[in-house]
Coordinates of C-alpha atoms (C1' of nucleotides) in Angstrom, one line a residue:
Chain A
M1 CA 68.5 -34.3 45.6
K2 CA 66.2 -31.8 47.1
K3 CA 64.6 -32.2 50.5
A4 CA 61.0 -33.3 50.7
P5 CA 58.6 -30.4 51.4
Y6 CA 56.9 -30.4 54.7
S7 CA 54.7 -27.2 54.8
L8 CA 51.1 -27.6 53.7
A9 CA 51.6 -25.4 50.7
G10 CA 54.9 -27.2 49.9
K11 CA 53.2 -30.6 50.0
R12 CA 50.4 -29.3 47.8
L13 CA 52.6 -27.8 45.2
A14 CA 54.8 -30.9 45.1
H15 CA 51.7 -33.0 44.7
L16 CA 50.4 -30.8 41.9
A17 CA 53.7 -30.9 40.1
S18 CA 53.7 -34.7 40.1
T19 CA 50.0 -35.2 39.0
C20 CA 49.1 -32.3 36.8
L21 CA 49.8 -30.9 33.4
Q22 CA 52.2 -28.0 33.8
G23 CA 50.8 -24.6 32.8
H24 CA 47.1 -25.6 32.3
S25 CA 44.2 -24.6 34.4
V26 CA 40.4 -24.0 34.6
E27 CA 38.6 -21.1 36.1
N28 CA 35.0 -21.7 37.2
V29 CA 32.2 -19.2 37.1
T30 CA 29.9 -21.0 39.4
L31 CA 26.3 -19.9 39.8
R32 CA 23.6 -21.0 42.2
F33 CA 20.1 -19.8 43.1
I34 CA 20.1 -18.8 46.7
N35 CA 17.3 -16.9 48.5
D36 CA 15.5 -16.0 45.3
E37 CA 18.7 -14.6 43.8
L38 CA 21.5 -15.8 41.5
K39 CA 24.8 -15.9 43.3
L40 CA 28.4 -16.4 42.3
F41 CA 30.9 -18.5 44.2
L42 CA 34.1 -16.7 45.1
C43 CA 37.1 -17.5 47.2
R44 CA 39.4 -15.3 49.2
Y45 CA 43.0 -16.3 48.8
K46 CA 45.2 -16.7 51.7
N47 CA 47.7 -14.0 52.6
S48 CA 46.7 -11.7 49.8
G49 CA 43.2 -11.2 51.1
K50 CA 41.9 -10.8 47.6
W51 CA 38.8 -12.5 46.1
G52 CA 38.9 -14.5 43.0
L53 CA 37.3 -17.4 41.0
P54 CA 38.0 -20.9 42.1
V55 CA 40.8 -22.3 39.9
S56 CA 42.4 -25.7 39.4
M57 CA 45.3 -27.3 37.5
I58 CA 44.5 -30.0 35.0
R59 CA 45.5 -33.6 36.1
M60 CA 47.4 -35.8 33.7
D61 CA 44.4 -38.1 33.5
E62 CA 41.5 -35.6 33.0
S63 CA 40.2 -33.1 30.5
F64 CA 39.6 -29.5 31.1
G65 CA 35.9 -30.2 31.6
Q66 CA 36.6 -33.0 34.1
A67 CA 38.9 -30.7 36.0
A68 CA 36.0 -28.1 36.2
I69 CA 33.7 -30.8 37.5
R70 CA 36.3 -32.0 40.0
L71 CA 36.9 -28.5 41.2
I72 CA 33.1 -28.2 41.9
K73 CA 33.2 -31.6 43.7
E74 CA 36.1 -30.4 45.9
S75 CA 34.4 -27.1 46.7
H76 CA 30.8 -28.2 47.0
G77 CA 30.9 -32.0 47.7
I78 CA 28.7 -33.0 44.7
E79 CA 29.5 -35.6 42.1
Q80 CA 27.9 -34.0 39.1
A81 CA 27.2 -30.5 37.8
F82 CA 26.4 -28.8 34.6
V83 CA 29.6 -27.2 33.2
K84 CA 30.2 -25.5 29.9
P85 CA 33.4 -23.8 28.5
F86 CA 33.0 -20.3 27.3
A87 CA 36.6 -19.1 26.6
V88 CA 40.2 -20.0 26.3
Y89 CA 42.9 -17.8 27.6
S90 CA 46.2 -18.5 26.0
N91 CA 48.2 -15.4 25.4
P92 CA 51.9 -16.4 25.5
E93 CA 52.6 -13.7 28.1
R94 CA 50.0 -15.2 30.3
G95 CA 51.8 -16.8 33.2
S96 CA 50.9 -17.8 36.7
P97 CA 49.5 -14.6 38.0
D98 CA 51.5 -12.5 40.5
W99 CA 49.1 -13.0 43.4
V100 CA 49.4 -16.8 43.2
I101 CA 53.2 -16.6 43.2
K102 CA 53.2 -14.1 46.0
M103 CA 50.8 -16.2 48.0
Y104 CA 53.0 -19.3 47.7
E105 CA 56.1 -17.3 48.5
K106 CA 54.5 -16.4 51.8
L107 CA 53.2 -19.9 52.5
L108 CA 56.3 -21.8 51.5
E109 CA 59.3 -22.3 53.8
P110 CA 62.4 -20.7 52.4
D111 CA 64.0 -24.0 51.4
E112 CA 60.9 -25.0 49.5
L113 CA 60.9 -22.0 47.2
Y114 CA 62.4 -24.1 44.4
L115 CA 58.9 -25.7 44.0
L116 CA 57.7 -22.4 42.6
D117 CA 59.6 -23.0 39.4
W118 CA 57.0 -25.4 38.4
I119 CA 54.2 -22.8 38.3
K120 CA 56.4 -20.1 36.7
C121 CA 55.6 -20.8 33.1
R122 CA 53.2 -19.9 30.4
F123 CA 49.6 -20.7 31.4
I124 CA 46.8 -21.8 29.2
S125 CA 43.4 -21.7 30.9
A126 CA 39.8 -22.4 30.1
G127 CA 36.8 -20.5 31.6
Y128 CA 33.9 -22.7 32.6
L129 CA 30.4 -21.7 33.4
S130 CA 28.8 -24.0 35.9
F131 CA 25.5 -24.4 37.7
I132 CA 25.0 -25.8 41.2
Q133 CA 21.7 -27.3 42.1
P134 CA 20.0 -25.9 45.2
K135 CA 19.7 -29.3 46.9
V136 CA 23.4 -29.1 47.6
T137 CA 23.6 -28.2 51.2
A138 CA 26.5 -25.9 51.6
P139 CA 30.0 -25.3 50.3
Q140 CA 32.5 -27.7 51.9
K141 CA 34.9 -26.2 54.3
N142 CA 37.4 -28.9 54.5
T143 CA 38.6 -29.6 51.0
H144 CA 42.2 -29.5 49.8
Q145 CA 42.0 -26.1 48.2
I146 CA 40.1 -24.5 50.9
G147 CA 42.5 -25.7 53.5
Y148 CA 45.6 -24.8 51.5
L149 CA 44.7 -21.8 49.5
F150 CA 41.6 -20.0 50.7
E151 CA 40.8 -18.3 53.9
Q152 CA 37.2 -17.6 53.0
I153 CA 34.5 -18.7 50.5
D154 CA 31.2 -17.1 49.8
W155 CA 28.2 -16.8 47.5
V156 CA 28.1 -13.3 46.3
S157 CA 25.3 -11.3 44.5
L158 CA 26.2 -10.6 40.9
D159 CA 25.6 -6.9 41.2
S160 CA 27.8 -6.3 44.2
L161 CA 31.0 -8.2 43.4
P162 CA 34.2 -7.2 45.3
T163 CA 37.3 -6.2 43.5
L164 CA 38.8 -9.3 42.0
V165 CA 42.3 -10.6 41.3
A166 CA 43.9 -10.7 37.8
N167 CA 41.3 -10.5 35.0
H168 CA 38.6 -12.4 36.9
Q169 CA 36.1 -9.6 36.6
E170 CA 36.6 -9.7 32.8
I171 CA 36.2 -13.5 32.9
I172 CA 32.9 -13.2 34.8
D173 CA 31.6 -10.5 32.5
R174 CA 32.4 -12.7 29.5
A175 CA 30.7 -15.7 31.1
M176 CA 27.5 -13.8 31.9
R177 CA 27.4 -12.4 28.4
Q178 CA 27.7 -15.9 26.9
L179 CA 25.0 -17.0 29.3
R180 CA 22.7 -14.3 28.1
I181 CA 23.5 -15.2 24.4
E182 CA 23.0 -18.9 24.9
L183 CA 20.2 -18.7 27.5
S184 CA 17.7 -20.3 25.2
Y185 CA 19.9 -23.4 24.9
L186 CA 21.1 -23.8 28.4
P187 CA 19.2 -25.8 31.1
V188 CA 18.9 -23.1 33.7
A189 CA 15.5 -24.3 34.9
K190 CA 16.7 -27.8 35.3
E191 CA 20.1 -27.1 36.8
L192 CA 19.4 -24.0 39.0
L193 CA 16.0 -24.8 40.5
P194 CA 14.9 -27.6 42.9
N195 CA 12.8 -30.4 41.5
E196 CA 9.7 -28.6 42.5
F197 CA 9.6 -24.9 41.9
T198 CA 7.3 -22.0 41.3
I199 CA 7.0 -19.9 38.1
S200 CA 8.0 -16.9 40.1
E201 CA 11.3 -18.6 41.0
L202 CA 12.0 -19.4 37.4
Q203 CA 11.2 -15.8 36.6
K204 CA 13.7 -14.5 39.1
I205 CA 16.5 -16.6 37.4
Y206 CA 15.6 -15.1 34.0
E207 CA 15.6 -11.7 35.5
S208 CA 19.0 -12.1 37.2
I209 CA 20.6 -13.4 34.0
L210 CA 19.0 -10.9 31.6
R211 CA 19.4 -8.0 34.1
K212 CA 15.9 -6.7 33.6
K213 CA 12.5 -7.1 35.1
V214 CA 9.9 -9.0 33.1
D215 CA 6.1 -8.9 33.4
R216 CA 4.8 -11.7 35.6
A217 CA 1.7 -12.5 33.6
N218 CA 3.5 -12.5 30.2
F219 CA 6.3 -14.6 31.5
Q220 CA 3.9 -17.2 32.9
R221 CA 2.1 -17.3 29.6
K222 CA 5.3 -17.7 27.6
M223 CA 6.7 -20.5 29.8
L224 CA 3.5 -22.5 30.0
K225 CA 3.1 -22.3 26.3
L226 CA 6.5 -23.9 25.8
G227 CA 5.0 -27.1 27.3
Y228 CA 7.8 -28.3 29.5
L229 CA 6.3 -27.4 32.8
I230 CA 3.9 -29.7 34.6
R231 CA 1.8 -28.2 37.3
L232 CA 1.4 -30.2 40.5
D233 CA -1.7 -30.2 42.7
R234 CA 0.4 -29.0 45.6
K235 CA 1.3 -25.4 46.3
R236 CA 4.3 -23.9 48.2
M237 CA 2.8 -23.1 51.6
G238 CA 4.0 -20.9 54.4
V239 CA 5.2 -17.9 52.5
A240 CA 3.1 -15.2 54.0
N241 CA 1.1 -14.6 50.8
R242 CA -1.1 -16.5 48.4
A243 CA 0.5 -19.9 47.9
P244 CA 1.9 -20.4 44.4
Y245 CA 1.5 -23.7 42.5
L246 CA 4.5 -26.0 42.3
Y247 CA 5.8 -27.2 38.9
I248 CA 8.1 -29.9 37.8
I249 CA 9.9 -30.3 34.4
D250 CA 8.8 -32.7 31.7
H251 CA 12.3 -33.9 30.9
A252 CA 11.5 -35.2 27.4
A253 CA 10.0 -32.0 26.3
Y254 CA 12.8 -30.1 28.0
E255 CA 15.6 -31.9 26.2
Q256 CA 13.9 -31.2 22.9
L257 CA 13.6 -27.5 23.8
M258 CA 17.3 -27.3 24.7
K259 CA 18.1 -28.7 21.3
D260 CA 16.0 -26.3 19.3
G261 CA 16.2 -23.3 21.7
I262 CA 13.5 -21.7 23.8
G263 CA 13.6 -18.3 22.3
Y264 CA 14.0 -15.1 24.2
L265 CA 11.5 -13.2 26.2
Chain B
M1 CA 73.7 -36.7 18.2
K2 CA 71.1 -37.4 15.6
K3 CA 71.6 -36.5 11.9
A4 CA 69.8 -33.4 10.6
P5 CA 66.6 -34.2 8.7
Y6 CA 66.7 -33.5 5.0
S7 CA 63.2 -34.6 3.6
L8 CA 60.6 -31.9 3.4
A9 CA 58.5 -33.6 6.0
G10 CA 61.5 -34.1 8.2
K11 CA 62.5 -30.5 8.0
R12 CA 59.0 -29.3 8.7
L13 CA 58.6 -31.6 11.7
A14 CA 62.0 -30.5 13.1
H15 CA 61.0 -26.9 12.6
L16 CA 57.7 -27.4 14.4
A17 CA 59.4 -29.1 17.3
S18 CA 61.7 -26.2 17.8
T19 CA 59.2 -23.4 17.5
C20 CA 55.9 -24.7 18.8
L21 CA 54.2 -25.8 22.0
Q22 CA 54.2 -29.6 22.1
G23 CA 50.7 -31.1 22.0
H24 CA 48.7 -28.0 21.3
S25 CA 46.8 -27.3 18.1
V26 CA 43.9 -25.4 16.5
E27 CA 41.4 -26.6 14.0
N28 CA 39.7 -24.1 11.8
V29 CA 36.2 -24.3 10.5
T30 CA 36.6 -21.7 7.8
L31 CA 33.5 -20.3 6.0
R32 CA 33.3 -18.2 2.9
F33 CA 30.5 -17.0 0.7
I34 CA 31.2 -18.1 -2.9
N35 CA 28.8 -18.2 -5.8
D36 CA 25.8 -17.3 -3.6
E37 CA 26.5 -20.2 -1.3
L38 CA 28.3 -20.7 2.1
K39 CA 31.3 -23.0 1.7
L40 CA 33.7 -24.7 4.0
F41 CA 37.5 -24.8 3.4
L42 CA 38.9 -28.4 3.4
C43 CA 42.2 -29.9 2.8
R44 CA 43.2 -33.3 1.5
Y45 CA 46.1 -34.8 3.3
K46 CA 49.0 -36.3 1.4
N47 CA 49.3 -40.0 1.3
S48 CA 46.1 -40.7 3.1
G49 CA 43.9 -39.1 0.5
K50 CA 41.5 -38.1 3.3
W51 CA 39.9 -34.7 3.7
G52 CA 40.0 -32.8 6.9
L53 CA 40.0 -29.3 8.5
P54 CA 43.1 -27.2 8.3
V55 CA 45.1 -27.6 11.6
S56 CA 48.1 -25.9 13.0
M57 CA 50.4 -26.3 16.0
I58 CA 50.6 -23.3 18.4
R59 CA 53.9 -21.4 18.3
M60 CA 55.7 -20.5 21.5
D61 CA 55.0 -16.8 20.9
E62 CA 51.4 -16.9 20.0
S63 CA 48.0 -17.6 21.5
F64 CA 45.5 -20.2 20.1
G65 CA 43.6 -17.3 18.4
Q66 CA 46.7 -16.0 16.8
A67 CA 47.5 -19.4 15.6
A68 CA 44.0 -19.6 14.0
I69 CA 44.6 -16.3 12.3
R70 CA 48.1 -17.3 11.1
L71 CA 46.7 -20.6 9.8
I72 CA 44.3 -18.5 7.7
K73 CA 47.1 -16.2 6.6
E74 CA 49.1 -19.2 5.4
S75 CA 46.2 -20.8 3.6
H76 CA 44.5 -17.7 2.1
G77 CA 47.2 -15.0 2.1
I78 CA 45.3 -12.4 4.1
E79 CA 46.4 -10.6 7.2
Q80 CA 43.2 -10.4 9.2
A81 CA 40.1 -12.5 9.6
F82 CA 37.3 -12.9 12.1
V83 CA 37.9 -15.9 14.3
K84 CA 36.0 -17.2 17.3
P85 CA 36.7 -20.3 19.4
F86 CA 33.8 -22.6 19.9
A87 CA 35.2 -25.6 21.7
V88 CA 38.2 -27.1 23.5
Y89 CA 39.1 -30.7 22.9
S90 CA 41.2 -32.0 25.8
N91 CA 40.5 -35.6 26.6
P92 CA 43.6 -37.1 28.1
E93 CA 43.4 -40.0 25.6
R94 CA 43.4 -37.5 22.7
G95 CA 46.7 -37.8 21.0
S96 CA 48.0 -37.0 17.6
P97 CA 45.5 -38.8 15.3
D98 CA 46.5 -41.9 13.5
W99 CA 46.2 -40.4 10.1
V100 CA 48.8 -37.8 10.9
I101 CA 51.2 -40.3 12.3
K102 CA 50.7 -42.5 9.3
M103 CA 51.1 -39.7 6.9
Y104 CA 54.4 -38.6 8.4
E105 CA 55.6 -42.2 8.5
K106 CA 55.2 -42.4 4.8
L107 CA 56.7 -39.0 4.2
L108 CA 59.7 -39.3 6.5
E109 CA 62.9 -41.1 5.6
P110 CA 63.6 -44.1 7.8
D111 CA 66.3 -42.5 9.8
E112 CA 64.1 -39.5 10.5
L113 CA 61.4 -41.4 12.2
Y114 CA 62.7 -40.4 15.6
L115 CA 61.2 -37.0 14.9
L116 CA 57.8 -38.6 15.3
D117 CA 58.2 -38.8 19.0
W118 CA 57.6 -35.2 19.3
I119 CA 54.0 -35.5 18.1
K120 CA 53.2 -38.7 19.9
C121 CA 51.8 -37.1 23.0
R122 CA 48.6 -35.9 24.5
F123 CA 47.0 -33.2 22.4
I124 CA 44.9 -30.3 23.5
S125 CA 43.2 -28.5 20.6
A126 CA 40.8 -25.6 20.2
G127 CA 38.2 -25.3 17.4
Y128 CA 37.9 -22.0 15.8
L129 CA 35.1 -20.7 13.6
S130 CA 36.4 -18.2 11.0
F131 CA 35.0 -16.1 8.2
I132 CA 36.9 -15.2 5.0
Q133 CA 35.8 -12.1 3.2
P134 CA 35.0 -12.5 -0.5
K135 CA 37.5 -9.9 -1.7
V136 CA 40.2 -12.5 -1.0
T137 CA 41.1 -13.7 -4.4
A138 CA 41.8 -17.4 -4.0
P139 CA 43.4 -19.9 -1.6
Q140 CA 47.1 -19.8 -1.8
K141 CA 48.7 -22.8 -3.4
N142 CA 52.3 -22.3 -2.2
T143 CA 52.2 -22.1 1.6
H144 CA 54.2 -24.3 3.9
Q145 CA 51.4 -26.6 4.9
I146 CA 50.0 -26.9 1.4
G147 CA 53.4 -27.9 0.1
Y148 CA 54.2 -30.3 2.9
L149 CA 51.0 -31.8 4.1
F150 CA 48.2 -31.3 1.6
E151 CA 47.7 -32.6 -1.9
Q152 CA 44.5 -30.7 -2.6
I153 CA 42.4 -27.9 -1.1
D154 CA 38.9 -26.9 -1.9
W155 CA 35.8 -24.9 -0.8
V156 CA 33.0 -27.4 -0.3
S157 CA 29.3 -26.9 0.0
L158 CA 28.1 -27.5 3.6
D159 CA 25.5 -30.1 2.6
S160 CA 27.8 -32.3 0.6
L161 CA 30.9 -32.8 2.7
P162 CA 33.1 -35.7 2.0
T163 CA 34.0 -38.3 4.6
L164 CA 36.4 -36.6 7.0
V165 CA 39.3 -37.7 9.2
A166 CA 39.2 -38.2 12.9
N167 CA 36.2 -36.3 14.5
H168 CA 36.3 -33.4 12.1
Q169 CA 32.7 -33.9 11.1
E170 CA 31.7 -33.6 14.7
I171 CA 33.8 -30.5 15.1
I172 CA 32.1 -28.9 12.0
D173 CA 28.6 -29.9 13.3
R174 CA 29.4 -28.3 16.7
A175 CA 30.8 -25.1 15.0
M176 CA 27.7 -24.8 12.8
R177 CA 25.4 -25.3 15.8
Q178 CA 27.2 -22.6 17.7
L179 CA 27.0 -20.4 14.7
R180 CA 23.2 -20.8 14.7
I181 CA 23.0 -20.1 18.4
E182 CA 25.1 -17.0 18.3
L183 CA 24.1 -15.8 14.9
S184 CA 22.4 -12.7 16.3
Y185 CA 25.7 -11.6 17.8
L186 CA 28.2 -12.6 15.0
P187 CA 29.2 -10.2 12.2
V188 CA 28.2 -12.4 9.3
A189 CA 27.0 -9.5 7.2
K190 CA 30.3 -7.6 7.7
E191 CA 32.7 -10.6 7.4
L192 CA 31.1 -12.8 4.8
L193 CA 29.8 -10.2 2.3
P194 CA 31.7 -7.7 0.0
N195 CA 31.5 -4.0 1.0
E196 CA 28.6 -3.5 -1.3
F197 CA 26.0 -6.3 -1.4
T198 CA 22.4 -7.0 -2.0
I199 CA 19.7 -8.0 0.5
S200 CA 19.3 -11.2 -1.4
E201 CA 22.9 -12.1 -0.8
L202 CA 22.5 -11.4 2.9
Q203 CA 19.4 -13.6 2.9
K204 CA 21.3 -16.5 1.3
I205 CA 23.9 -16.4 4.1
Y206 CA 21.1 -16.6 6.7
E207 CA 19.5 -19.4 4.8
S208 CA 22.7 -21.4 4.6
I209 CA 23.4 -21.0 8.3
L210 CA 19.8 -21.6 9.5
R211 CA 19.3 -24.4 7.0
K212 CA 15.9 -23.1 6.0
K213 CA 14.3 -20.9 3.4
V214 CA 13.0 -17.5 4.6
D215 CA 10.4 -15.3 2.9
R216 CA 12.1 -12.6 0.9
A217 CA 9.7 -9.8 1.7
N218 CA 9.7 -10.5 5.4
F219 CA 13.5 -10.8 5.5
Q220 CA 13.9 -7.5 3.8
R221 CA 11.5 -5.8 6.1
K222 CA 13.2 -7.2 9.2
M223 CA 16.8 -6.3 8.1
L224 CA 15.9 -2.8 7.0
K225 CA 14.1 -2.2 10.3
L226 CA 17.3 -3.0 12.2
G227 CA 18.8 0.2 10.7
Y228 CA 22.3 -0.9 9.9
L229 CA 21.8 -1.1 6.1
I230 CA 22.4 1.9 3.9
R231 CA 20.9 1.7 0.5
L232 CA 23.1 3.1 -2.3
D233 CA 21.8 4.7 -5.5
R234 CA 23.5 2.1 -7.6
K235 CA 22.3 -1.3 -8.4
R236 CA 24.0 -4.6 -9.2
M237 CA 23.8 -4.7 -13.0
G238 CA 24.3 -7.6 -15.4
V239 CA 22.5 -10.3 -13.6
A240 CA 19.9 -11.3 -16.2
N241 CA 17.0 -10.1 -14.1
R242 CA 15.8 -7.0 -12.4
A243 CA 18.8 -5.3 -10.9
P244 CA 18.8 -5.2 -7.1
Y245 CA 19.9 -2.2 -5.0
L246 CA 23.3 -2.3 -3.4
Y247 CA 23.7 -1.8 0.3
I248 CA 26.6 -1.0 2.6
I249 CA 26.8 -1.3 6.4
D250 CA 26.5 1.5 8.8
H251 CA 29.3 0.4 11.0
A252 CA 28.4 2.4 14.1
A253 CA 24.9 0.9 14.1
Y254 CA 26.2 -2.5 13.3
E255 CA 28.7 -2.6 16.2
Q256 CA 25.8 -1.7 18.5
L257 CA 23.7 -4.4 17.1
M258 CA 26.4 -7.0 17.6
K259 CA 26.6 -6.0 21.2
D260 CA 22.9 -6.3 21.9
G261 CA 22.1 -9.0 19.4
I262 CA 20.0 -8.8 16.3
G263 CA 17.3 -11.3 17.2
Y264 CA 16.4 -14.3 15.1
L265 CA 14.2 -14.4 12.1
Chain C
dT1 C1' 8.2 -9.3 -25.3
dG2 C1' 9.0 -13.0 -21.9
dA3 C1' 11.4 -14.8 -18.0
dA4 C1' 13.1 -14.1 -13.7
dT5 C1' 14.0 -11.8 -9.9
dA6 C1' 13.5 -7.2 -7.2
dG7 C1' 10.7 -4.3 -4.6
dT8 C1' 6.4 -3.0 -2.2
dG9 C1' 1.9 -3.5 -0.1
dT10 C1' -1.6 -6.0 2.4
dC11 C1' -3.9 -9.3 5.1
dT12 C1' -3.9 -12.4 9.0
dG13 C1' -2.6 -14.9 13.0
dT14 C1' 0.3 -14.9 16.8
dA15 C1' 2.9 -13.2 20.4
dA16 C1' 4.5 -9.5 23.5
dG17 C1' 3.6 -5.6 26.6
dA18 C1' 0.6 -3.3 29.6
dC19 C1' -2.6 -3.6 33.0
dA20 C1' -7.0 -4.5 35.3
dG21 C1' -9.5 -7.7 38.2
dT22 C1' -10.1 -11.8 41.0
dA23 C1' -8.2 -15.4 44.1
dT24 C1' -5.8 -17.0 48.1
dG25 C1' -2.8 -17.7 52.1
dC26 C1' -1.1 -15.6 56.2
dA27 C1' -0.7 -12.0 59.8
Chain D
dT1 C1' -10.1 -8.2 57.7
dG2 C1' -6.1 -6.4 55.4
dC3 C1' -2.0 -7.2 52.9
dA4 C1' 0.9 -9.2 49.6
dT5 C1' 1.4 -12.0 46.1
dA6 C1' -0.6 -15.5 42.7
dC7 C1' -3.4 -16.2 38.9
dT8 C1' -6.4 -15.1 34.9
dG9 C1' -8.3 -12.3 31.4
dT10 C1' -8.3 -8.5 28.1
dC11 C1' -6.9 -4.8 25.2
dT12 C1' -3.4 -2.9 22.2
dT13 C1' 0.5 -3.0 19.5
dA14 C1' 4.2 -5.2 17.0
dC15 C1' 5.8 -8.5 14.2
dA16 C1' 6.2 -12.8 11.5
dG17 C1' 4.2 -15.5 7.7
dA18 C1' 1.9 -15.8 3.5
dC19 C1' 1.1 -13.9 -0.7
dA20 C1' -0.3 -10.7 -4.4
dC21 C1' 0.9 -7.1 -7.3
dT22 C1' 4.0 -4.0 -9.7
dA23 C1' 8.8 -2.9 -11.4
dT24 C1' 12.9 -3.6 -13.8
dT25 C1' 16.8 -5.8 -16.1
dC26 C1' 18.5 -9.0 -19.6
dA27 C1' 17.9 -12.5 -23.1

DNA sequence: TGAATAGTGTCTGTAAGACAGTATGCA
DNA sequence: TGCATACTGTCTTACAGACACTATTCA
């Protein structure tokens, strides 16, 4: 019988091995609208100093989608979030990536190294696109993963990403392409904006996703014509310029639009 | 030590257990353009008499996508086909469906029933959309699966599907919705039509997918404007009406269109 | 020659793109 | 009052929808 692990990493790995499906994981491409810009959530892994997407194993009692939501809960402290799978990575050669193995090798005590066997196997992973609403205050700093695995977390602008581990850049590119393709059917307005928002903020989201500027007047005309925006009497004050009107979403109309598609710009 | 299986189903199951990942499968939503109509490939399972999508386990040495392609090869005798995943089904309660278990219970000899243990586990499956080119002559009648599992196979019109096993109807609906959403980025013209085709045939594919009639003149204008169709001097003769021009695809232009998207009708 | 579909042209309404002009909140 | 952005309106162009007219192949 092997001795019980006592290092943080050892305990975590032993816990994973007893509660999770071996060789299955999710990778989250997590977006959030911060300071009028669309940002991506990244983590810097301990001891390798490299940035990557948040990942999680799949528990015995949950689906891939539930794992993606739990991963968000652990990182951001919220119960619900919009998530959508966009790819499955299942090449038979695809194992636990080098940088994870090496990280654990550094974090584990020598007599705990046997625990590594559990993650040295073929891996099947699913990529999930997820949206975090702005009302969420801040990324949590005291979750399991952040304590055990990450030394830093950050929201990064999409056009200035650092060099990433493994094929995470490719995964992000694929997620963003899928987001562009499905934009007309995805609830970006509802999931990325606060309850009350301005047209200009909505426009910035579209511009971030489509990677191009759109004409303000034409964008406003198009969105208002769709009929899911309700203009409030109030305006957003204190912004050093003319105060823009606030809008909320007519959820019934919005649901219908998400079914049929909004149409591109 | 257990005795070696000798029934067809027993041998098949034993073979699967030794070559495949336990609890992983693909389900193929396979489309093909036959007699001016888009049809779906379905199989009738032995001893239950129920129709369902073709499914396959994942071999140790292949990815989900490769399994989807191999499944097509086994059913249709072709080496390559366009496949694209559209969903992952991974609920922890999701096991081998009843009808599969029951089918094997009927097909196996009593002393082979222990083989069933291998498929009584949690199942993770991926749904794949796939296109079969018309030049393929006919579904093969002598493959492994068709001999062991199916008593009938058929190409069925999308608006007159029989009652299907498990959640296969839902899987098909999801696949077709995804096909509509991504239509502008999917190579339907290249993968569903013969090398030389008429605009009217292309139009019928779009109509089948979008589930609505489109105006012939406007469709022709739109498609020709996209610039990926090359008109030949020849026409399709012998069709009891005015002979339509034949077209081929300018593949360079087509690839570019698939990247940027064609735009809807 | 007639039937049926192919191909082309035209008209109209709508939407997109460009951009000017006015309004408004704050410094 | 000036600046920066919000909002509205207009003009032009492009395209989708509707539909008429001619062309062509086979029965």
